[in-house]
Coordinates of C-alpha atoms in Angstrom, one line a residue:
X14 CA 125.4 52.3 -44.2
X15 CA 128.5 51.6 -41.7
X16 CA 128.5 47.9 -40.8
X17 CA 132.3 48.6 -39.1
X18 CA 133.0 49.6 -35.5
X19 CA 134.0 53.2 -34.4
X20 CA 136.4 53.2 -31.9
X21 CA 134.6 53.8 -28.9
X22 CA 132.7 50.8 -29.9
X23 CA 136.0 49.2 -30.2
X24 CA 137.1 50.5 -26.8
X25 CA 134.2 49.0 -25.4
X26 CA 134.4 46.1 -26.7
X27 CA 138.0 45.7 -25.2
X28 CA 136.2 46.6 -21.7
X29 CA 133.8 43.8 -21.9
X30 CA 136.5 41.4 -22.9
X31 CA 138.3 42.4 -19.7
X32 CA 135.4 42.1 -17.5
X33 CA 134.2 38.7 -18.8
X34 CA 138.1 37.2 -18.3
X35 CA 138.1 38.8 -14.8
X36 CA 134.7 37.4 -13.8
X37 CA 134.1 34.6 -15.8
X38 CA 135.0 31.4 -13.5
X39 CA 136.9 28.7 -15.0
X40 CA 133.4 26.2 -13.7
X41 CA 131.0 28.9 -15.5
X42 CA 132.9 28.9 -18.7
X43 CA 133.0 25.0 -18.6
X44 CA 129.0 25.3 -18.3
X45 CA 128.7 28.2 -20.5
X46 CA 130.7 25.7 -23.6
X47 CA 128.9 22.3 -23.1
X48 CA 125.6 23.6 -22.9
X49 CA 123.1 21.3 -25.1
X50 CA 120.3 23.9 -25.1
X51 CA 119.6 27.8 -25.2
X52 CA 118.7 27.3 -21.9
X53 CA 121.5 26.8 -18.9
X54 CA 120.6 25.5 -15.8
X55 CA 119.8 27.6 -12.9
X56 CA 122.8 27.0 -11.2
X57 CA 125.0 28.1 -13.7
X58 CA 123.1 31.3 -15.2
X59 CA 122.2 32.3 -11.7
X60 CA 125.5 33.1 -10.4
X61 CA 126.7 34.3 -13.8
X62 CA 123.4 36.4 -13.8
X63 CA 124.9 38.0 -9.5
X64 CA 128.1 38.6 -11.3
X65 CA 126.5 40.7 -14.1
X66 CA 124.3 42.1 -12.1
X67 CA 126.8 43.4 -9.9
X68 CA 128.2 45.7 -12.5
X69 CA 124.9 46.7 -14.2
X70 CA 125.0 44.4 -17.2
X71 CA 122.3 41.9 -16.5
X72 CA 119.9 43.5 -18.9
X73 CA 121.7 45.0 -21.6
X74 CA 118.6 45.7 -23.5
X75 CA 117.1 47.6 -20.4
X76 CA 116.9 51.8 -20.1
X77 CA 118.4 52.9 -17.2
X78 CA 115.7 54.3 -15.4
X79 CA 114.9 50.4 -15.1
X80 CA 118.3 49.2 -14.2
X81 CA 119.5 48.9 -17.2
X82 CA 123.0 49.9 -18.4
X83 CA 120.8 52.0 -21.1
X84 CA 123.7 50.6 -24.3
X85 CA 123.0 51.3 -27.9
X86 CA 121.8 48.9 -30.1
X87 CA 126.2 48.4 -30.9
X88 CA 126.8 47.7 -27.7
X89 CA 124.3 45.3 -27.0
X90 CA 125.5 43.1 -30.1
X91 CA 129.0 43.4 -29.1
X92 CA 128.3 42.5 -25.5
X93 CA 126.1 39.9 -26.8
X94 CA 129.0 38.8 -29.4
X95 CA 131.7 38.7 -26.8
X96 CA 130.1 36.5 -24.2
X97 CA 129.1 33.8 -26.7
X98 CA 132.8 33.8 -27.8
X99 CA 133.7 33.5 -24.4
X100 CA 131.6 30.6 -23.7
X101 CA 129.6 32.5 -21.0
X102 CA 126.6 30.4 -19.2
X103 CA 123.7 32.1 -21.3
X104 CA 121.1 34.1 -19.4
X105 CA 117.3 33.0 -19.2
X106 CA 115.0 34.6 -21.2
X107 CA 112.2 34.5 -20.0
X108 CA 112.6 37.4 -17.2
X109 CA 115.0 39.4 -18.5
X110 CA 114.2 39.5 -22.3
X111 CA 110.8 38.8 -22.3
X112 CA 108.3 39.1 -19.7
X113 CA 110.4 42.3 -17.9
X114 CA 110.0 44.9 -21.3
X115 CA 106.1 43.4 -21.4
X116 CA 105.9 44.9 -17.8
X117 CA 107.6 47.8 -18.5
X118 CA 105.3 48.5 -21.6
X119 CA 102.0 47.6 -19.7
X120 CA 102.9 47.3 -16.2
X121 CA 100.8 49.4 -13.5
X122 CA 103.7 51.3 -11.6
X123 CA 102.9 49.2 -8.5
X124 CA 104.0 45.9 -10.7
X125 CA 107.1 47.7 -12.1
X126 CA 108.5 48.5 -8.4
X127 CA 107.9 45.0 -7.6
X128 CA 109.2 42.6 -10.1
X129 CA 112.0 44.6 -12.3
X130 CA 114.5 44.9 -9.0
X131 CA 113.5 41.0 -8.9
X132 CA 114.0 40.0 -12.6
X133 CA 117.3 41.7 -12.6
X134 CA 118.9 40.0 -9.2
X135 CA 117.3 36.3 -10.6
X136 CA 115.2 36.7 -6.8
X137 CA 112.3 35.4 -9.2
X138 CA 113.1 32.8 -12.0
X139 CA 110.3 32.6 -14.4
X140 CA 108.5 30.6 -17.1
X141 CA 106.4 31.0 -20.4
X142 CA 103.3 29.9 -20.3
X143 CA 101.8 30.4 -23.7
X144 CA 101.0 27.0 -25.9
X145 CA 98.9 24.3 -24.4
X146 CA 97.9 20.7 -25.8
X147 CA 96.5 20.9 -29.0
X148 CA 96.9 24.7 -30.0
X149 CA 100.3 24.3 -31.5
X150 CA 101.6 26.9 -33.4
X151 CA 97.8 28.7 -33.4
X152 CA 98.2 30.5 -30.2
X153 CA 94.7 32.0 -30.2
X154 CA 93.1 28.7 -29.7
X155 CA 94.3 28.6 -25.9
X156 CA 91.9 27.2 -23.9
X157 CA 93.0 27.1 -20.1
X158 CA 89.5 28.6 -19.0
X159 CA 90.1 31.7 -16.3
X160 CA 86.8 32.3 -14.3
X161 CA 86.3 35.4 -12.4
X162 CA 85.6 35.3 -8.7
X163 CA 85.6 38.6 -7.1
X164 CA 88.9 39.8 -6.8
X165 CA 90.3 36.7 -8.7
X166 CA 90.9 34.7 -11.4
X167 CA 90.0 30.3 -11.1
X168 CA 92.2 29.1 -13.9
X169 CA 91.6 25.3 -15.0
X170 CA 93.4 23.9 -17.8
X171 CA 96.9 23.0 -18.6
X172 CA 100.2 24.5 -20.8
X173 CA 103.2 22.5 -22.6
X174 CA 106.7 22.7 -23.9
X175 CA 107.0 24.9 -20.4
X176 CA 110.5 25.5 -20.6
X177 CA 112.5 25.2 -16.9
X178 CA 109.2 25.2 -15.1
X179 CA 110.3 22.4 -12.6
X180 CA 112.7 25.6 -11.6
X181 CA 110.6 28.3 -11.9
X182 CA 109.0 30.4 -9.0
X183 CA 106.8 32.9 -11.0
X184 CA 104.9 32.0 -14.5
X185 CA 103.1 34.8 -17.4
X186 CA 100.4 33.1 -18.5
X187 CA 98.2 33.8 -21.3
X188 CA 94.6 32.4 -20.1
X189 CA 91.0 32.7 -21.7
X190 CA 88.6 34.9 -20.2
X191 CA 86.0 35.3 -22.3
X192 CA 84.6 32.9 -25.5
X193 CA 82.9 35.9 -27.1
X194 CA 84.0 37.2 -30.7
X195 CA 87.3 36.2 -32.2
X196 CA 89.5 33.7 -30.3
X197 CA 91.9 36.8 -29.5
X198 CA 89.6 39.1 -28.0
X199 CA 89.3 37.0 -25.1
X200 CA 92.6 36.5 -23.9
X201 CA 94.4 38.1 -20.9
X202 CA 97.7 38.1 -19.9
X203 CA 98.5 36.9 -16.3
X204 CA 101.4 36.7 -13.8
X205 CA 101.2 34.1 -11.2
X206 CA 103.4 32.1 -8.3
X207 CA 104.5 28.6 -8.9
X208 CA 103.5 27.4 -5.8
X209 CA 100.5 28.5 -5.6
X210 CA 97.6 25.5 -4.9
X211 CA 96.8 23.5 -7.6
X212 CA 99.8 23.8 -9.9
X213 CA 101.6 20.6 -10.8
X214 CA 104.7 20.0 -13.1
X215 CA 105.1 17.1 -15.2
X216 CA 108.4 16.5 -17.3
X217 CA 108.7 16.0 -20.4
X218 CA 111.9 14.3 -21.3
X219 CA 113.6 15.5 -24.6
X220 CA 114.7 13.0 -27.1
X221 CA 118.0 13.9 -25.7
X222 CA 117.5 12.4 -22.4
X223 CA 117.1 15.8 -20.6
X224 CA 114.6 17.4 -18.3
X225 CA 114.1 20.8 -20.0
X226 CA 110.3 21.3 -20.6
X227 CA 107.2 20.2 -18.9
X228 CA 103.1 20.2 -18.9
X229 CA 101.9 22.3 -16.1
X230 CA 98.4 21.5 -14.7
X231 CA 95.5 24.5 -13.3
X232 CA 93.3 22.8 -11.1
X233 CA 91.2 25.2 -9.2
X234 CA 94.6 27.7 -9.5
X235 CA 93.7 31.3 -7.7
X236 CA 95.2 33.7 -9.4
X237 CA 94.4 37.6 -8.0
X238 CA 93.3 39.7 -10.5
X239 CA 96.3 42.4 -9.3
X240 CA 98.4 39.7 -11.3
X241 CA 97.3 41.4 -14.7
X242 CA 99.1 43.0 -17.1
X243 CA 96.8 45.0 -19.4
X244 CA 93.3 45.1 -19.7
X245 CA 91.2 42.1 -19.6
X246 CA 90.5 40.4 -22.7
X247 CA 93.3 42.1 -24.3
X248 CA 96.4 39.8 -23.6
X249 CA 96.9 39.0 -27.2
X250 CA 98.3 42.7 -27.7
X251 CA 100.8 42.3 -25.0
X252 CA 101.4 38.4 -26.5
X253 CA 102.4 40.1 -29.5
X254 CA 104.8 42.6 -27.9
X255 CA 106.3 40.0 -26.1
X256 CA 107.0 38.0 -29.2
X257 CA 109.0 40.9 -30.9
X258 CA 111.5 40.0 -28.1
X259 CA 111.5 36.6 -28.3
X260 CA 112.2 36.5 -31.8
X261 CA 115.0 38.8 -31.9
X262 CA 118.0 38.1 -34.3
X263 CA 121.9 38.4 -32.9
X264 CA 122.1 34.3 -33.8
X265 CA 125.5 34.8 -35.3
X266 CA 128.2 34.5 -32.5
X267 CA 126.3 31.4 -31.6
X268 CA 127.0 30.1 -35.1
X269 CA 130.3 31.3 -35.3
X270 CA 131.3 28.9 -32.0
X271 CA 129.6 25.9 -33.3
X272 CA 131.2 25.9 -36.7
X273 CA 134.8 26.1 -35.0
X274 CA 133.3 23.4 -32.9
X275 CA 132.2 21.6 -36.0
X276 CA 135.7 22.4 -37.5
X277 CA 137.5 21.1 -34.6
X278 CA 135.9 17.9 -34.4
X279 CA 136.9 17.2 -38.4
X280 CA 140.3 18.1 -37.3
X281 CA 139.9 15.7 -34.5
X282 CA 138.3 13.0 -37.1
X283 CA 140.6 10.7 -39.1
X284 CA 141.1 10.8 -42.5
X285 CA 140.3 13.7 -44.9
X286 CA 136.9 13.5 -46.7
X287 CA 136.4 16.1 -49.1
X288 CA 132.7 16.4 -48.8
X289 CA 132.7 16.7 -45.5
X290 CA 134.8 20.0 -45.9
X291 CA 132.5 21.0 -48.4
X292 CA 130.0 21.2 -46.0
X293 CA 132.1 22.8 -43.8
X294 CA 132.8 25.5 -46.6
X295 CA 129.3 25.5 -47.1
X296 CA 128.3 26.5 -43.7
X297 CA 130.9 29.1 -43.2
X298 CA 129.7 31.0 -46.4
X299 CA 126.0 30.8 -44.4
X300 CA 127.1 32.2 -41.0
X301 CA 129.3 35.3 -42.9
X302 CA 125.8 35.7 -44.7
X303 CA 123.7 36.0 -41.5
X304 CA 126.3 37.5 -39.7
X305 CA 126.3 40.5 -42.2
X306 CA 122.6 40.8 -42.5
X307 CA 122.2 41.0 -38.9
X308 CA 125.3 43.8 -39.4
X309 CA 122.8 45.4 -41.6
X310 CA 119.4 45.3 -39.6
X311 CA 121.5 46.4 -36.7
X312 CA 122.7 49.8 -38.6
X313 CA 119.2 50.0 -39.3
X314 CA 118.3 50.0 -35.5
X315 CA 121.0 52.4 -34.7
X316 CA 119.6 54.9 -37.1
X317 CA 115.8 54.5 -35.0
X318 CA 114.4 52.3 -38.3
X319 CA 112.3 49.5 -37.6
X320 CA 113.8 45.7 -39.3
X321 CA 110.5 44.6 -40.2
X322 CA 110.3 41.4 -41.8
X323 CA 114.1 41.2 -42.0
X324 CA 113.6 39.5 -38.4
X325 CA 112.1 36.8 -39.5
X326 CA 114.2 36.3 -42.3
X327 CA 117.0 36.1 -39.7
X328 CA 114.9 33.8 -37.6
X329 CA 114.6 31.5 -40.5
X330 CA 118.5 31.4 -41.8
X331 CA 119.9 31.6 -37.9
X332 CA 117.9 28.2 -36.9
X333 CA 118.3 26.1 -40.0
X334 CA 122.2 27.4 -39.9
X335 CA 122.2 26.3 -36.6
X336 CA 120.9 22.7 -37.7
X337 CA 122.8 22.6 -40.4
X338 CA 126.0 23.1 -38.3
X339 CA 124.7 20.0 -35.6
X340 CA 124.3 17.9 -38.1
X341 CA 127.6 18.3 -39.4
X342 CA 129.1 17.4 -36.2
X343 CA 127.2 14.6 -35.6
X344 CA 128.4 13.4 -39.2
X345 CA 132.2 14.4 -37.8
X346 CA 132.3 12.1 -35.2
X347 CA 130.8 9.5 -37.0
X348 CA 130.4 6.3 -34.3
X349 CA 131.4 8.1 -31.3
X350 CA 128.2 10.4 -32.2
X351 CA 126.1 7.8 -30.3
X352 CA 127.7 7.6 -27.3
X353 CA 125.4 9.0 -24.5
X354 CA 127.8 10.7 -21.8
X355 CA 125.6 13.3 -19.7
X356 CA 128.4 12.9 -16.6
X357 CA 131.1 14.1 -18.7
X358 CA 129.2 16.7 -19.5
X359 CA 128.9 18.4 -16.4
X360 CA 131.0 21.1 -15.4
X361 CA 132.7 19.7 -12.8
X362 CA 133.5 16.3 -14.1
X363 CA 136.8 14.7 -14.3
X364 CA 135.4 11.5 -16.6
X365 CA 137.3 11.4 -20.0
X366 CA 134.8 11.8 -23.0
X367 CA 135.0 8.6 -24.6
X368 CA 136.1 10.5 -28.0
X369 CA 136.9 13.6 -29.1
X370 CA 136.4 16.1 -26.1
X371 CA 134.4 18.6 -28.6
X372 CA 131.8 15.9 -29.3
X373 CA 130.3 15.4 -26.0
X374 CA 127.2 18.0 -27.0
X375 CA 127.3 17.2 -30.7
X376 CA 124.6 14.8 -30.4
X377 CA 122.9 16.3 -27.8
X378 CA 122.4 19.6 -29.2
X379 CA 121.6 18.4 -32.2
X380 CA 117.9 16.4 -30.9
X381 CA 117.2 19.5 -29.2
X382 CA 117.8 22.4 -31.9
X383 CA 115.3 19.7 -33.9
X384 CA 112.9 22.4 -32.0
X385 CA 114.5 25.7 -33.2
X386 CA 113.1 26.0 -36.5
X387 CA 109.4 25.6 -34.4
X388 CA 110.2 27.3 -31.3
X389 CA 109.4 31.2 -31.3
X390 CA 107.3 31.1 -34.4
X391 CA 107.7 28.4 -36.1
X392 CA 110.5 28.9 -40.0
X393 CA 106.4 28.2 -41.9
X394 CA 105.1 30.9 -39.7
X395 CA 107.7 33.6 -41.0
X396 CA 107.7 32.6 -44.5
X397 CA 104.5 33.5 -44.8
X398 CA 105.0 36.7 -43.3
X399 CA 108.3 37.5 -45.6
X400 CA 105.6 36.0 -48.6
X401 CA 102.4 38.9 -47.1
X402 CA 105.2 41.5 -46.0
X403 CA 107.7 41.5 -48.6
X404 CA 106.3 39.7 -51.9
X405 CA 103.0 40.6 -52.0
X406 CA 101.5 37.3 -51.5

């Protein structure tokens, strides 16, 4: 197995390093480095999104008959590796990663001519709606009730945790069409307008202070039947599909930038506490770890094999890496941890951080990676899938 880069991927490594110093405005980069989230706002990723678009990069994961730059499973990593170094604005999801293969897979050719041109551009910006009040973690229990009427659907109900829904203009819902059999034969999958009649948005603000997810209400909501993807009643096998996207591994540039964020703000610190660089030490010796396993699953890839359970191994090490890593800031700054400064944050600010300049999303990003270890399948979830998959259990 070959975990080292050939030259070509070395050459093309050097070309997205060009392109992302060429394009990448000194404003987006500021964005792209105090983000408190996995999710940017709008009006950073969007532009960032134009620019990448531009040269056929938005969807690195795409074929080209789609738009895609059709890259190797190398290339994606690298590009992947190079604009978390860089501090790039990251990308939403939810179009691009998630809901445009799922069309692609199951998508009439009617839905694929409409909204793949409009995932790629950002023209439509959309949203997840998959748990609801209640259900948690057991995603078949759903129970926003969709009633057919003629050539639509009447969904009544509500969804949570909707991530960037007070920005989105397009949803894909999972909704319950029928109570008959198992709770997952009676799901369907379903894409639908924000601004349709009877939708409303409620935040939900974050123990960080910020305005990231929401509940969204179905009163009434019309939804035309033209909107699914799939058959009816069988949305829980394109749920599934999606989910192997959304839990994809590649976690360890991300890592990598908030340990030398981590080790800056020790630098910064005074003193020199020797259990604090033990955990330091500690961490590093984690992220080399990941960052070789996801080397290996990625050879893997490259050579057509399937990672199996190895993804949620890496789901499971990335997140509590990641948590480990906040908390070690936080502990690095030690007072100045508290200090609530969301106008410094922003990327055009000239406020002073009151501080070191590295700790203004220290605390911040550690409340909301709380949610990483739940988010996407939650760390319980994949152990017992590592304990039925690879022990036996």
């Amino acid at each position: 197995m070959d975990l080292e880069l050939t030259a070509a991927d070395l050459a093309f490594r050097d070309e997205v390093r060009a392109f992302i110093e060429a394009n990448l405005t000194p404003e987006l980069r500021r964005a792209g480095e105090r983000l408190t989230s996995v999710f940017c706002e709008p009006r950073y990723s969007l532009p960032w999104q134009k620019i990448l678009h531009a040269r056929g990069w938005a969807a690195p994961a795409w074929p080209r008959e789609y738009g895609g730059p059709g890259w190797s499973e190398v290339q994606r990593a690298i590009f992947a590796a190079e604009c978390a170094r860089a501090g790039a604005p990251t990308l939403s999801p939810m179009g691009l990663k998630m809901v445009g293969p799922v069309i692609m897979g199951y998508g009439t050719p009617e839905q694929k001519a409409y909204y793949l041109p409009r995932i790629l551009s950002g023209e439509d910006y959309w949203c997840q709606g998959y748990s609801e009040p209640g259900s948690g973690s057991d995603l078949a229990s759903l129970q926003l009730r969709a009633v057919s009427d003629g050539d639509h659907y009447v969904l009544d109900g509500s969804k949570i945790w909707t991530t960037h829904a007070q920005f989105a203009n397009r949803m894909f819902c999972l909704v319950r069409t029928s109570t008959e059999g198992k709770p997952q034969q009676g799901i369907t999958f379903l894409l639908l307008e924000m601004d349709t009649p009877g939708i409303s948005v409620k935040p939900i603000i974050t123990l960080a202070g910020e305005h990231e997810v929401n509940q969204v209400f179905f009163d009434g909501v019309r939804v035309p039947k033209a909107n699914r993807i799939g058959a009816e009643n069988q949305g829980w096998t394109v749920a599934k599909y999606l989910l192997e996207f959304e839990r994809g591994g590649g976690s360890a540039p991300g890592l990598m930038v908030g340990l030398e964020r981590a080790q800056r703000i020790a630098e910064a610190a005074s003193g020199d506490d020797a259990a604090h660089r033990r955990r330091l030490a500690e961490a590093q010796i984690a992220v080399t770890a990941i960052d070789m396993s996801e080397r290996m699953v990625l050879a893997a890839l490259a050579g057509g094999k399937n990672p199996g359970p190895a993804s949620s191994m890496l789901k499971i090490n990335g997140t509590e890496a990641m948590q480990r890593i906040d908390e070690i800031s936080v502990a690095g700054l030690g007072a100045y941890a508290g200090v609530d400064e969301p106008a410094a944050r922003e990327a055009g600010s000239n406020i002073e951080a009151v501080g070191p300049e590295e700790g203004l999303v220290a605390m911040p990003r550690y409340l909301n990676n709380r949610a990483a270890s739940i988010y996407g399948g939650s760390n319980e979830i994949q152990r017992d899938i590592i304990a039925r998959l690879v022990l036996g259990l």
